mmCIF file of C-alpha atoms and ligand atoms in Angstrom:
data_model
loop_
_atom_site.group_PDB
_atom_site.id
_atom_site.type_symbol
_atom_site.label_atom_id
_atom_site.label_comp_id
_atom_site.label_asym_id
_atom_site.label_seq_id
_atom_site.Cartn_x
_atom_site.Cartn_y
_atom_site.Cartn_z
ATOM 1 C CA MET A 787 97.722 98.563 74.176
ATOM 2 C CA GLU A 788 100.655 96.394 75.171
ATOM 3 C CA PRO A 789 101.357 94.853 71.734
ATOM 4 C CA GLU A 790 101.083 98.297 70.124
ATOM 5 C CA ARG A 791 103.771 99.661 72.426
ATOM 6 C CA GLU A 792 105.976 96.697 71.794
ATOM 7 C CA LYS A 793 105.647 97.282 68.067
ATOM 8 C CA ASP A 794 106.570 100.969 68.395
ATOM 9 C CA TRP A 795 109.590 100.027 70.464
ATOM 10 C CA GLU A 796 110.673 97.595 67.788
ATOM 11 C CA ILE A 797 110.398 100.247 65.079
ATOM 12 C CA ILE A 798 112.352 102.804 67.097
ATOM 13 C CA PHE A 799 115.074 100.518 68.405
ATOM 14 C CA ASN A 800 115.318 97.912 65.697
ATOM 15 C CA PRO A 801 114.957 99.604 62.327
ATOM 16 C CA ASP A 802 115.972 96.381 60.612
ATOM 17 C CA ALA A 803 112.857 94.507 61.698
ATOM 18 C CA PRO A 804 111.371 92.678 59.850
ATOM 19 C CA LYS A 805 114.471 91.063 58.426
ATOM 20 C CA ARG A 806 115.578 91.676 54.882
ATOM 21 C CA LYS A 807 116.190 88.429 53.023
ATOM 22 C CA LYS A 808 119.691 87.382 52.086
ATOM 23 C CA ARG A 809 120.272 88.464 48.528
ATOM 24 C CA LEU A 810 119.431 85.762 45.987
ATOM 25 C CA PRO A 811 122.173 84.928 43.452
ATOM 26 C CA VAL A 812 122.469 87.735 40.891
ATOM 27 C CA PRO A 813 121.852 86.328 37.384
ATOM 28 C CA GLU A 814 124.274 86.812 34.504
ATOM 29 C CA PRO A 815 122.793 89.433 32.169
ATOM 30 C CA VAL A 816 121.404 88.015 28.928
ATOM 31 C CA ASP A 817 121.169 90.371 25.975
ATOM 32 C CA ARG A 818 117.521 89.570 25.176
ATOM 33 C CA GLU A 819 114.614 91.860 25.807
ATOM 34 C CA ILE A 820 111.379 90.836 27.505
ATOM 35 C CA LYS A 821 108.549 92.532 25.662
ATOM 36 C CA ILE A 822 105.840 93.799 27.968
ATOM 37 C CA ASP A 823 102.251 94.281 26.748
ATOM 38 C CA SER A 824 101.172 97.910 26.895
ATOM 39 C CA ASP A 825 98.214 97.096 29.150
ATOM 40 C CA LYS A 826 100.455 95.729 31.915
ATOM 41 C CA ILE A 827 101.178 97.688 35.042
ATOM 42 C CA LEU A 828 103.994 96.436 37.202
ATOM 43 C CA MET A 829 103.378 97.537 40.767
ATOM 44 C CA SER A 830 105.438 97.072 43.883
ATOM 45 C CA VAL A 831 105.274 98.305 47.455
ATOM 46 C CA THR A 832 108.322 98.590 49.680
ATOM 47 C CA ASP A 833 109.161 99.610 53.218
ATOM 48 C CA THR A 834 111.328 102.681 53.849
ATOM 49 C CA ARG A 835 114.491 100.728 52.976
ATOM 50 C CA GLY A 836 113.210 99.514 49.613
ATOM 51 C CA VAL A 837 112.486 95.988 50.846
ATOM 52 C CA ILE A 838 109.605 94.581 48.805
ATOM 53 C CA GLU A 839 106.418 94.022 50.795
ATOM 54 C CA PHE A 840 104.033 93.432 47.919
ATOM 55 C CA CYS A 841 104.092 93.160 44.146
ATOM 56 C CA ASN A 842 101.268 92.519 41.720
ATOM 57 C CA GLU A 843 100.843 89.644 39.245
ATOM 58 C CA ASP A 844 102.308 91.582 36.320
ATOM 59 C CA PHE A 845 105.435 92.422 38.312
ATOM 60 C CA VAL A 846 105.892 88.800 39.422
ATOM 61 C CA GLU A 847 105.329 87.464 35.894
ATOM 62 C CA ILE A 848 107.784 89.797 34.163
ATOM 63 C CA SER A 849 110.466 89.495 36.857
ATOM 64 C CA GLY A 850 110.504 85.715 36.530
ATOM 65 C CA TYR A 851 110.841 85.343 40.292
ATOM 66 C CA GLU A 852 108.334 83.628 42.537
ATOM 67 C CA GLU A 853 106.316 85.943 44.723
ATOM 68 C CA TYR A 854 107.915 84.458 47.875
ATOM 69 C CA GLU A 855 111.369 85.258 46.461
ATOM 70 C CA LEU A 856 110.456 88.888 45.824
ATOM 71 C CA VAL A 857 108.723 89.623 49.108
ATOM 72 C CA GLY A 858 111.354 90.436 51.725
ATOM 73 C CA SER A 859 114.065 91.047 49.113
ATOM 74 C CA GLY A 860 115.639 94.439 48.488
ATOM 75 C CA HIS A 861 114.299 96.058 45.313
ATOM 76 C CA ASN A 862 117.753 95.790 43.784
ATOM 77 C CA ILE A 863 116.765 92.164 43.088
ATOM 78 C CA VAL A 864 115.699 93.466 39.635
ATOM 79 C CA ARG A 865 118.577 95.926 39.250
ATOM 80 C CA HIS A 866 120.314 95.759 35.888
ATOM 81 C CA PRO A 867 124.097 96.206 36.080
ATOM 82 C CA GLU A 868 124.020 98.624 33.140
ATOM 83 C CA MET A 869 121.928 101.144 35.075
ATOM 84 C CA PRO A 870 124.049 104.078 36.292
ATOM 85 C CA ARG A 871 124.211 104.324 40.084
ATOM 86 C CA VAL A 872 123.529 108.060 39.972
ATOM 87 C CA LEU A 873 119.950 107.417 38.838
ATOM 88 C CA PHE A 874 119.226 105.505 42.051
ATOM 89 C CA LYS A 875 120.980 108.156 44.118
ATOM 90 C CA ILE A 876 118.679 110.817 42.636
ATOM 91 C CA LEU A 877 115.664 108.522 43.002
ATOM 92 C CA TRP A 878 116.305 107.933 46.726
ATOM 93 C CA GLU A 879 117.051 111.624 47.404
ATOM 94 C CA ARG A 880 113.729 112.519 45.850
ATOM 95 C CA ILE A 881 111.492 109.956 47.481
ATOM 96 C CA GLN A 882 113.081 110.412 50.896
ATOM 97 C CA ASN A 883 112.132 114.096 50.518
ATOM 98 C CA LYS A 884 108.559 113.028 49.668
ATOM 99 C CA GLN A 885 109.034 114.019 46.044
ATOM 100 C CA ASN A 886 108.116 111.882 43.121
ATOM 101 C CA ILE A 887 110.401 111.041 40.217
ATOM 102 C CA LEU A 888 109.440 109.845 36.764
ATOM 103 C CA ALA A 889 112.262 107.595 35.619
ATOM 104 C CA ILE A 890 113.144 105.275 32.779
ATOM 105 C CA VAL A 891 114.761 102.133 34.140
ATOM 106 C CA LYS A 892 116.301 99.010 32.669
ATOM 107 C CA ASN A 893 115.521 96.044 34.912
ATOM 108 C CA MET A 894 116.770 92.470 34.899
ATOM 109 C CA ALA A 895 114.601 89.377 35.281
ATOM 110 C CA LYS A 896 115.628 86.192 37.045
ATOM 111 C CA THR A 897 116.617 84.727 33.659
ATOM 112 C CA GLY A 898 119.084 87.607 33.134
ATOM 113 C CA ARG A 899 116.920 89.039 30.342
ATOM 114 C CA TYR A 900 116.090 92.733 30.490
ATOM 115 C CA TYR A 901 113.015 94.939 30.266
ATOM 116 C CA TRP A 902 112.660 98.714 30.091
ATOM 117 C CA VAL A 903 109.973 100.514 32.029
ATOM 118 C CA TYR A 904 108.986 103.997 32.989
ATOM 119 C CA THR A 905 108.106 104.339 36.603
ATOM 120 C CA ASP A 906 106.876 106.775 39.170
ATOM 121 C CA PHE A 907 106.314 106.691 42.896
ATOM 122 C CA VAL A 908 103.767 107.252 45.600
ATOM 123 C CA ILE A 909 105.073 108.099 49.051
ATOM 124 C CA LYS A 910 103.228 106.260 51.832
ATOM 125 C CA GLU A 911 102.919 108.379 54.965
ATOM 126 C CA ASP A 912 101.348 107.791 58.359
ATOM 127 C CA GLU A 913 98.949 110.283 59.941
ATOM 128 C CA ASN A 914 101.894 112.289 61.305
ATOM 129 C CA GLY A 915 103.493 112.645 57.905
ATOM 130 C CA ASN A 916 106.275 110.126 58.568
ATOM 131 C CA ILE A 917 107.252 108.089 55.542
ATOM 132 C CA ILE A 918 106.236 104.462 56.071
ATOM 133 C CA GLY A 919 106.998 103.109 52.618
ATOM 134 C CA TYR A 920 106.836 103.607 48.879
ATOM 135 C CA LYS A 921 104.758 102.369 45.975
ATOM 136 C CA ALA A 922 106.013 102.232 42.392
ATOM 137 C CA PHE A 923 103.996 101.903 39.181
ATOM 138 C CA ARG A 924 105.647 100.876 35.944
ATOM 139 C CA LYS A 925 104.657 100.525 32.323
ATOM 140 C CA PRO A 926 106.713 99.412 29.327
ATOM 141 C CA ALA A 927 108.894 102.261 28.064
ATOM 142 C CA PRO A 928 108.327 103.260 24.422
ATOM 143 C CA LYS A 929 111.037 102.172 21.971
ATOM 144 C CA LYS A 930 112.012 105.724 21.100
ATOM 145 C CA ALA A 931 112.405 106.588 24.788
ATOM 146 C CA ILE A 932 114.668 103.565 25.291
ATOM 147 C CA GLU A 933 116.764 104.493 22.249
ATOM 148 C CA THR A 934 117.176 108.008 23.632
ATOM 149 C CA MET A 935 118.136 106.875 27.127
ATOM 150 C CA ILE A 936 120.630 104.138 26.165
ATOM 151 C CA PRO A 937 123.501 106.480 25.148
ATOM 152 C CA ILE A 938 122.832 108.797 28.099
ATOM 153 C CA TYR A 939 122.947 105.953 30.635
ATOM 154 C CA LYS A 940 126.020 104.470 28.899
ATOM 155 C CA LYS A 941 127.788 107.788 29.237
ATOM 156 C CA LEU A 942 126.814 108.135 32.906
ATOM 157 C CA LYS A 943 128.000 104.590 33.613
ATOM 158 C CA ALA A 944 131.332 105.282 31.874
ATOM 159 C CA ILE A 945 131.817 108.478 33.897
ATOM 160 C CA GLU A 946 131.035 106.579 37.108
ATOM 161 C CA GLU A 947 133.636 103.970 36.211
ATOM 162 C CA GLU A 948 136.341 106.456 35.240
ATOM 163 C CA ASN A 949 135.600 109.150 37.813
ATOM 164 C CA ASP A 950 132.776 108.815 40.288
ATOM 165 C CA MET A 951 129.074 109.263 40.792
ATOM 166 C CA GLU A 952 129.361 112.992 41.599
ATOM 167 C CA PHE A 953 130.881 113.601 38.161
ATOM 168 C CA ALA A 954 128.103 111.577 36.572
ATOM 169 C CA GLN A 955 125.502 113.686 38.389
ATOM 170 C CA LYS A 956 127.196 116.918 37.244
ATOM 171 C CA TYR A 957 127.272 115.600 33.687
ATOM 172 C CA LEU A 958 123.568 114.710 33.776
ATOM 173 C CA GLU A 959 122.627 118.088 35.255
ATOM 174 C CA GLY A 960 124.710 119.891 32.611
ATOM 175 C CA TYR A 961 123.245 117.804 29.807
ATOM 176 C CA LEU A 962 119.653 118.556 30.884
ATOM 177 C CA ASP A 963 120.436 122.220 31.628
ATOM 178 C CA ASN A 964 121.773 122.541 28.142
ATOM 179 C CA LEU A 965 118.439 121.304 26.799
ATOM 180 C CA GLY A 966 116.608 123.659 29.178
ATOM 181 C CA THR A 967 114.810 120.792 30.870
ATOM 182 C CA THR A 968 114.761 118.588 33.951
ATOM 183 C CA TYR A 969 115.055 114.804 34.127
ATOM 184 C CA ASP A 970 111.317 114.364 34.787
ATOM 185 C CA GLU A 971 110.220 116.721 32.019
ATOM 186 C CA PHE A 972 112.649 115.089 29.613
ATOM 187 C CA VAL A 973 111.280 111.632 30.453
ATOM 188 C CA GLU A 974 107.657 112.789 30.430
ATOM 189 C CA ASN A 975 108.024 114.239 26.945
ATOM 190 C CA LEU A 976 109.677 111.066 25.706
ATOM 191 C CA ILE A 977 106.748 109.050 27.024
ATOM 192 C CA ILE A 978 103.890 111.357 26.004
ATOM 193 C CA GLU A 979 105.295 111.762 22.493
ATOM 194 C CA ASN A 980 105.964 108.090 21.911
ATOM 195 C CA VAL A 981 103.393 105.987 23.722
ATOM 196 C CA ASP A 982 100.294 104.885 21.933
ATOM 197 C CA HIS A 983 97.702 104.274 24.598
ATOM 198 C CA LYS A 984 95.070 101.967 23.111
ATOM 199 C CA GLY A 985 95.484 103.617 19.747
ATOM 200 C CA GLU A 986 95.259 107.135 21.136
ATOM 201 C CA LYS A 987 98.096 109.394 22.091
ATOM 202 C CA LEU A 988 98.487 109.824 25.825
ATOM 203 C CA GLN A 989 96.913 113.022 27.106
ATOM 204 C CA ASP A 990 97.367 114.764 30.355
ATOM 205 C CA SER A 991 93.812 115.716 31.197
ATOM 206 C CA THR A 992 94.627 117.864 34.214
ATOM 207 C CA ASN A 993 97.087 120.424 33.017
ATOM 208 C CA ASN A 994 96.211 121.483 29.504
ATOM 209 C CA ASN A 995 96.310 125.205 30.086
ATOM 210 C CA ASN A 996 97.983 125.415 33.408
ATOM 211 C CA LYS A 997 101.696 125.452 32.773
ATOM 212 C CA GLU A 998 102.562 127.136 36.079
ATOM 213 C CA LYS A 999 100.869 124.393 37.998
ATOM 214 C CA LEU A 1000 102.854 121.856 36.006
ATOM 215 C CA GLN A 1001 106.099 123.529 37.007
ATOM 216 C CA SER A 1002 105.292 123.396 40.686
ATOM 217 C CA LYS A 1003 106.557 120.073 42.027
ATOM 218 C CA LYS A 1004 104.365 120.256 45.113
ATOM 219 C CA GLU A 1005 101.110 120.708 43.234
ATOM 220 C CA ARG A 1006 101.979 118.455 40.378
ATOM 221 C CA LYS A 1007 100.191 115.142 40.528
ATOM 222 C CA SER A 1008 102.157 112.023 39.717
ATOM 223 C CA PHE A 1009 102.404 111.090 36.066
ATOM 224 C CA PHE A 1010 100.454 107.866 36.596
ATOM 225 C CA LYS A 1011 97.740 109.759 38.482
ATOM 226 C CA ARG A 1012 97.382 112.360 35.754
ATOM 227 C CA ILE A 1013 97.482 109.927 32.860
ATOM 228 C CA PHE A 1014 95.998 106.705 34.169
ATOM 229 C CA GLY A 1015 94.164 107.871 37.272
ATOM 230 C CA TYR A 1016 96.246 106.215 40.003
HETATM 231 C C1 FMN B 92 109.345 101.643 45.573
HETATM 232 C C2 FMN B 92 110.698 101.388 44.956
HETATM 233 C C3 FMN B 92 110.789 100.801 43.713
HETATM 234 C C4 FMN B 92 112.030 100.546 43.122
HETATM 235 N N1 FMN B 92 112.049 99.961 41.891
HETATM 236 C C5 FMN B 92 113.246 99.641 41.340
HETATM 237 C C6 FMN B 92 113.311 98.969 40.093
HETATM 238 O O1 FMN B 92 112.292 98.676 39.455
HETATM 239 N N2 FMN B 92 114.539 98.661 39.613
HETATM 240 C C7 FMN B 92 115.697 98.953 40.279
HETATM 241 O O2 FMN B 92 116.779 98.624 39.780
HETATM 242 N N3 FMN B 92 115.661 99.621 41.455
HETATM 243 C C8 FMN B 92 114.468 99.959 41.994
HETATM 244 N N4 FMN B 92 114.446 100.621 43.197
HETATM 245 C C9 FMN B 92 115.721 101.075 43.796
HETATM 246 C C10 FMN B 92 116.400 99.983 44.575
HETATM 247 O O3 FMN B 92 115.931 100.019 45.913
HETATM 248 C C11 FMN B 92 117.943 100.187 44.598
HETATM 249 O O4 FMN B 92 118.248 101.458 45.115
HETATM 250 C C12 FMN B 92 118.572 100.083 43.202
HETATM 251 O O5 FMN B 92 118.199 98.893 42.573
HETATM 252 C C13 FMN B 92 120.104 100.150 43.272
HETATM 253 O O6 FMN B 92 120.583 99.065 43.957
HETATM 254 P P1 FMN B 92 122.071 99.008 44.525
HETATM 255 O O7 FMN B 92 122.190 100.106 45.526
HETATM 256 O O8 FMN B 92 122.222 97.644 45.115
HETATM 257 O O9 FMN B 92 122.985 99.233 43.366
HETATM 258 C C14 FMN B 92 113.226 100.889 43.806
HETATM 259 C C15 FMN B 92 113.132 101.478 45.067
HETATM 260 C C16 FMN B 92 111.896 101.749 45.642
HETATM 261 C C17 FMN B 92 111.813 102.387 46.997
#
């Protein structure tokens, strides 16, 4: 029992344990894409602060970092400077409220080269419902989805630079409202309509004639769960 108690004490009184690594040098962005095979799944697991605890082979390979460099680093190790900050603000608000988000993200490898993925999250909870970490699954974003997101993210970034992140969030909300959609629905449609999954169009097997269920965030299974089964 003793070690258990000690561990609890550490979690309550020292939320920074275990230590987060000092940030590795941030590479200069290189304007060259890393193409990711469609059968790859880039997976990572973090603690509640977004410090990487585990990542799979595909993630390590594409990131260009060694596994030991990734583990213990903040997930911003793969952050691309062109990504608008507001996207991460929304992402963190969602996952800290135990809600998923389906996002399209431009990441940067150790070489400075970039890769686009779509990603969604699994919230890790203990038996009392406390969040103990997060898991993210990523697959290569379809070309059309990337082409659609580039001008939107550019605009958001420009607004952040000229005004601030709140303005960027208002702009994004207005833009999506105007289209009568939400960020997740917008992204999901871009993926479903443009990804060829082993020669067949992606199909959501769980929701074909149950639109209401789809609308309900609580009941809605994660995109990866519905489409790929995890
Ligand atoms: C499970 C999980 C996965 C994440 N994956 C990414 C990712 O692939 N790329 C990224 O830039 N940020 C990712 N983030 C968000 C980062 O933690 C961070 O908020 C973001 O890179 C912005 O960094 P900054 O605050 O230093 O600008 C992830 C966070 C979590 C919890």
